[in-house]
Amino acid sequence: MNLASSEVERRIVRFKRAAREAGVKLTHQRLEIFREVAARADHPSAEAVLTALKPQMPTLSLDTVYRTLWLLHDLGLVSTLGPKRESVRFDANPEPHHHYICVSCGLARDFESTEFNSLNIPKAVNGFGSVDTTHVEVRGICLKCQEKGSKKP
Amino acid sequence: MNLASSEVERRIVRFKRAAREAGVKLTHQRLEIFREVAARADHPSAEAVLTALKPQMPTLSLDTVYRTLWLLHDLGLVSTLGPKRESVRFDANPEPHHHYICVSCGLARDFESTEFNSLNIPKAVNGFGSVDTTHVEVRGICLKCQEKGSKKP
DNA sequence: TTAGGTGCAAATTCTTTGCACCCTG
DNA sequence: CAGGGTGCAAAGAATTTGCACCTAA
């Protein structure tokens, strides 16, 4: 399932502008990698992007795909699904709960909310499949990281 | 920040019962690994669990920690933070949005909800740090996996 | 006793890095 | 033309697996 090409073009325009403003070069590889991620609704991995582009760009390499995707991430043009480059972490809380995650140090804390436990799932979601759990993830900068950040002159 | 020991004991009782019912052995390693995860509010990685237990159990190995944590996961006693053992996936949707994730095949789809975009963050969260983004993740089994599942006789 | 569990080491998988050549600005 | 960017190969990190010995039930 892919996006409307008008939407993809809009995202590409945005990318070109951001690249220019950030002073990074607009290479063929970067454009195609961004186009691929922007056109797909399935949030591909680096490997999946490479596989999709390989036919048209046989010399494209996985490391370039990674470097480009993280660059796009730094430019604020793409985000990652779930927390980033981290190892798996385990949670033994058996109660329904939600998470606060510090985007700087990865700190995780549980919190409860009856409101969050009974959210109204949009009907569009039923078109995707069954709904088992609903979990809210709040991201921000934890107190400790805020201190550290402000100390650096 | 650790949990009240009464809560930890409750979780351990639960674990012992689940282990018995599932017919898996209750080894010293499993008990200590579960106790460690159950007692901590910070959702440790396998590596972190090993580091914490090494002093008391010098021969404990990382692979046992992994095997035990996934066993606990299969028993429904622990969950993972973010999607599990998967590679990073990238998302080029610049609008505020939420995700539907199939727990079986990993399918991801975006959906929008103005309600979810303006959730009432519990005040307890402010004690953790700043709030930048709030994102809802709905997990279930996608239509395709439901078909596949029902086909298998 | 005995099947399942553990520890060790080696294998995999995913991701990053060093370096020489290439291409955008 | 100059400096960032790419491709290749090799390094690293995270996680899993094969196998012989050990131990809970």
Short mmCIF file of N, CA and C (backbone and C1' of nucleotides) in Angstrom, two decimals, chain B residues 25-27 62-63 66-67 70 85, chain D residues 14-19 23-25:
data_model
loop_
_atom_site.label_atom_id
_atom_site.label_comp_id
_atom_site.label_asym_id
_atom_site.label_seq_id
_atom_site.Cartn_x
_atom_site.Cartn_y
_atom_site.Cartn_z
N LYS B 25 11.05 -25.87 34.54
CA LYS B 25 11.75 -25.99 35.82
C LYS B 25 12.03 -24.65 36.46
N LEU B 26 11.96 -24.65 37.77
CA LEU B 26 12.18 -23.42 38.52
C LEU B 26 13.62 -23.41 39.00
N THR B 27 14.52 -22.97 38.17
CA THR B 27 15.93 -22.98 38.55
C THR B 27 16.30 -21.71 39.30
N LEU B 62 25.25 -14.51 29.70
CA LEU B 62 24.31 -13.65 29.00
C LEU B 62 23.27 -14.45 28.22
N ASP B 63 23.70 -15.56 27.65
CA ASP B 63 22.73 -16.33 26.87
C ASP B 63 21.64 -16.92 27.76
N TYR B 66 19.17 -14.11 28.32
CA TYR B 66 18.29 -13.96 27.16
C TYR B 66 17.25 -15.07 27.11
N ARG B 67 17.72 -16.33 27.23
CA ARG B 67 16.78 -17.44 27.13
C ARG B 67 15.71 -17.34 28.19
N TRP B 70 13.16 -14.40 27.41
CA TRP B 70 12.19 -14.75 26.36
C TRP B 70 11.23 -15.83 26.84
N ARG B 85 12.79 -8.02 19.07
CA ARG B 85 13.91 -8.41 18.19
C ARG B 85 13.67 -8.12 16.70
P DA D 14 25.59 -3.48 22.44
"O5'" DA D 14 24.59 -4.54 21.77
"C5'" DA D 14 23.64 -4.06 20.83
"C4'" DA D 14 22.81 -5.22 20.37
"C3'" DA D 14 22.19 -6.02 21.51
"O3'" DA D 14 20.83 -6.25 21.17
"C1'" DA D 14 23.45 -7.44 20.08
P DT D 15 19.88 -7.03 22.20
"O5'" DT D 15 19.94 -8.51 21.63
"C5'" DT D 15 19.53 -8.73 20.27
"C4'" DT D 15 19.80 -10.16 19.88
"C3'" DT D 15 19.21 -11.22 20.81
"O3'" DT D 15 18.24 -11.94 20.07
"C1'" DT D 15 21.40 -11.77 20.13
P DT D 16 17.53 -13.24 20.60
"O5'" DT D 16 18.41 -14.39 19.93
"C5'" DT D 16 18.60 -14.35 18.53
"C4'" DT D 16 19.37 -15.58 18.09
"C3'" DT D 16 18.81 -16.92 18.60
"O3'" DT D 16 18.75 -17.78 17.47
"C1'" DT D 16 21.10 -16.75 19.12
P DT D 17 18.13 -19.24 17.58
"O5'" DT D 17 19.40 -20.21 17.50
"C5'" DT D 17 20.48 -19.87 16.64
"C4'" DT D 17 21.55 -20.96 16.74
"C3'" DT D 17 21.05 -22.35 17.17
"O3'" DT D 17 21.78 -23.31 16.41
"C1'" DT D 17 22.67 -21.58 18.70
P DG D 18 21.42 -24.85 16.47
"O5'" DG D 18 22.79 -25.50 16.95
"C5'" DG D 18 24.03 -25.17 16.29
"C4'" DG D 18 25.15 -26.03 16.86
"C3'" DG D 18 24.75 -27.46 17.21
"O3'" DG D 18 25.89 -28.30 17.03
"C1'" DG D 18 25.31 -26.27 19.20
P DC D 19 25.80 -29.86 17.29
"O5'" DC D 19 26.43 -29.94 18.75
"C5'" DC D 19 27.67 -29.28 19.02
"C4'" DC D 19 28.09 -29.53 20.46
"C3'" DC D 19 27.63 -30.88 21.02
"O3'" DC D 19 28.68 -31.40 21.82
"C1'" DC D 19 26.87 -29.17 22.42
P DT D 23 25.01 -28.95 39.25
"O5'" DT D 23 23.42 -28.99 39.27
"C5'" DT D 23 22.68 -27.99 38.56
"C4'" DT D 23 21.20 -28.35 38.61
"C3'" DT D 23 20.74 -28.95 39.93
"O3'" DT D 23 19.37 -28.59 40.09
"C1'" DT D 23 20.28 -30.45 38.23
P DA D 24 18.84 -27.84 41.42
"O5'" DA D 24 17.28 -27.75 41.13
"C5'" DA D 24 16.82 -26.94 40.05
"C4'" DA D 24 15.57 -27.56 39.44
"C3'" DA D 24 14.45 -27.85 40.43
"O3'" DA D 24 13.23 -27.61 39.73
"C1'" DA D 24 15.21 -29.90 39.50
P DA D 25 11.83 -27.79 40.49
"O5'" DA D 25 11.39 -29.25 40.03
"C5'" DA D 25 10.97 -29.48 38.68
"C4'" DA D 25 10.53 -30.91 38.55
"C3'" DA D 25 9.54 -31.35 39.63
"O3'" DA D 25 8.58 -32.24 39.04
"C1'" DA D 25 11.40 -32.76 39.69
#
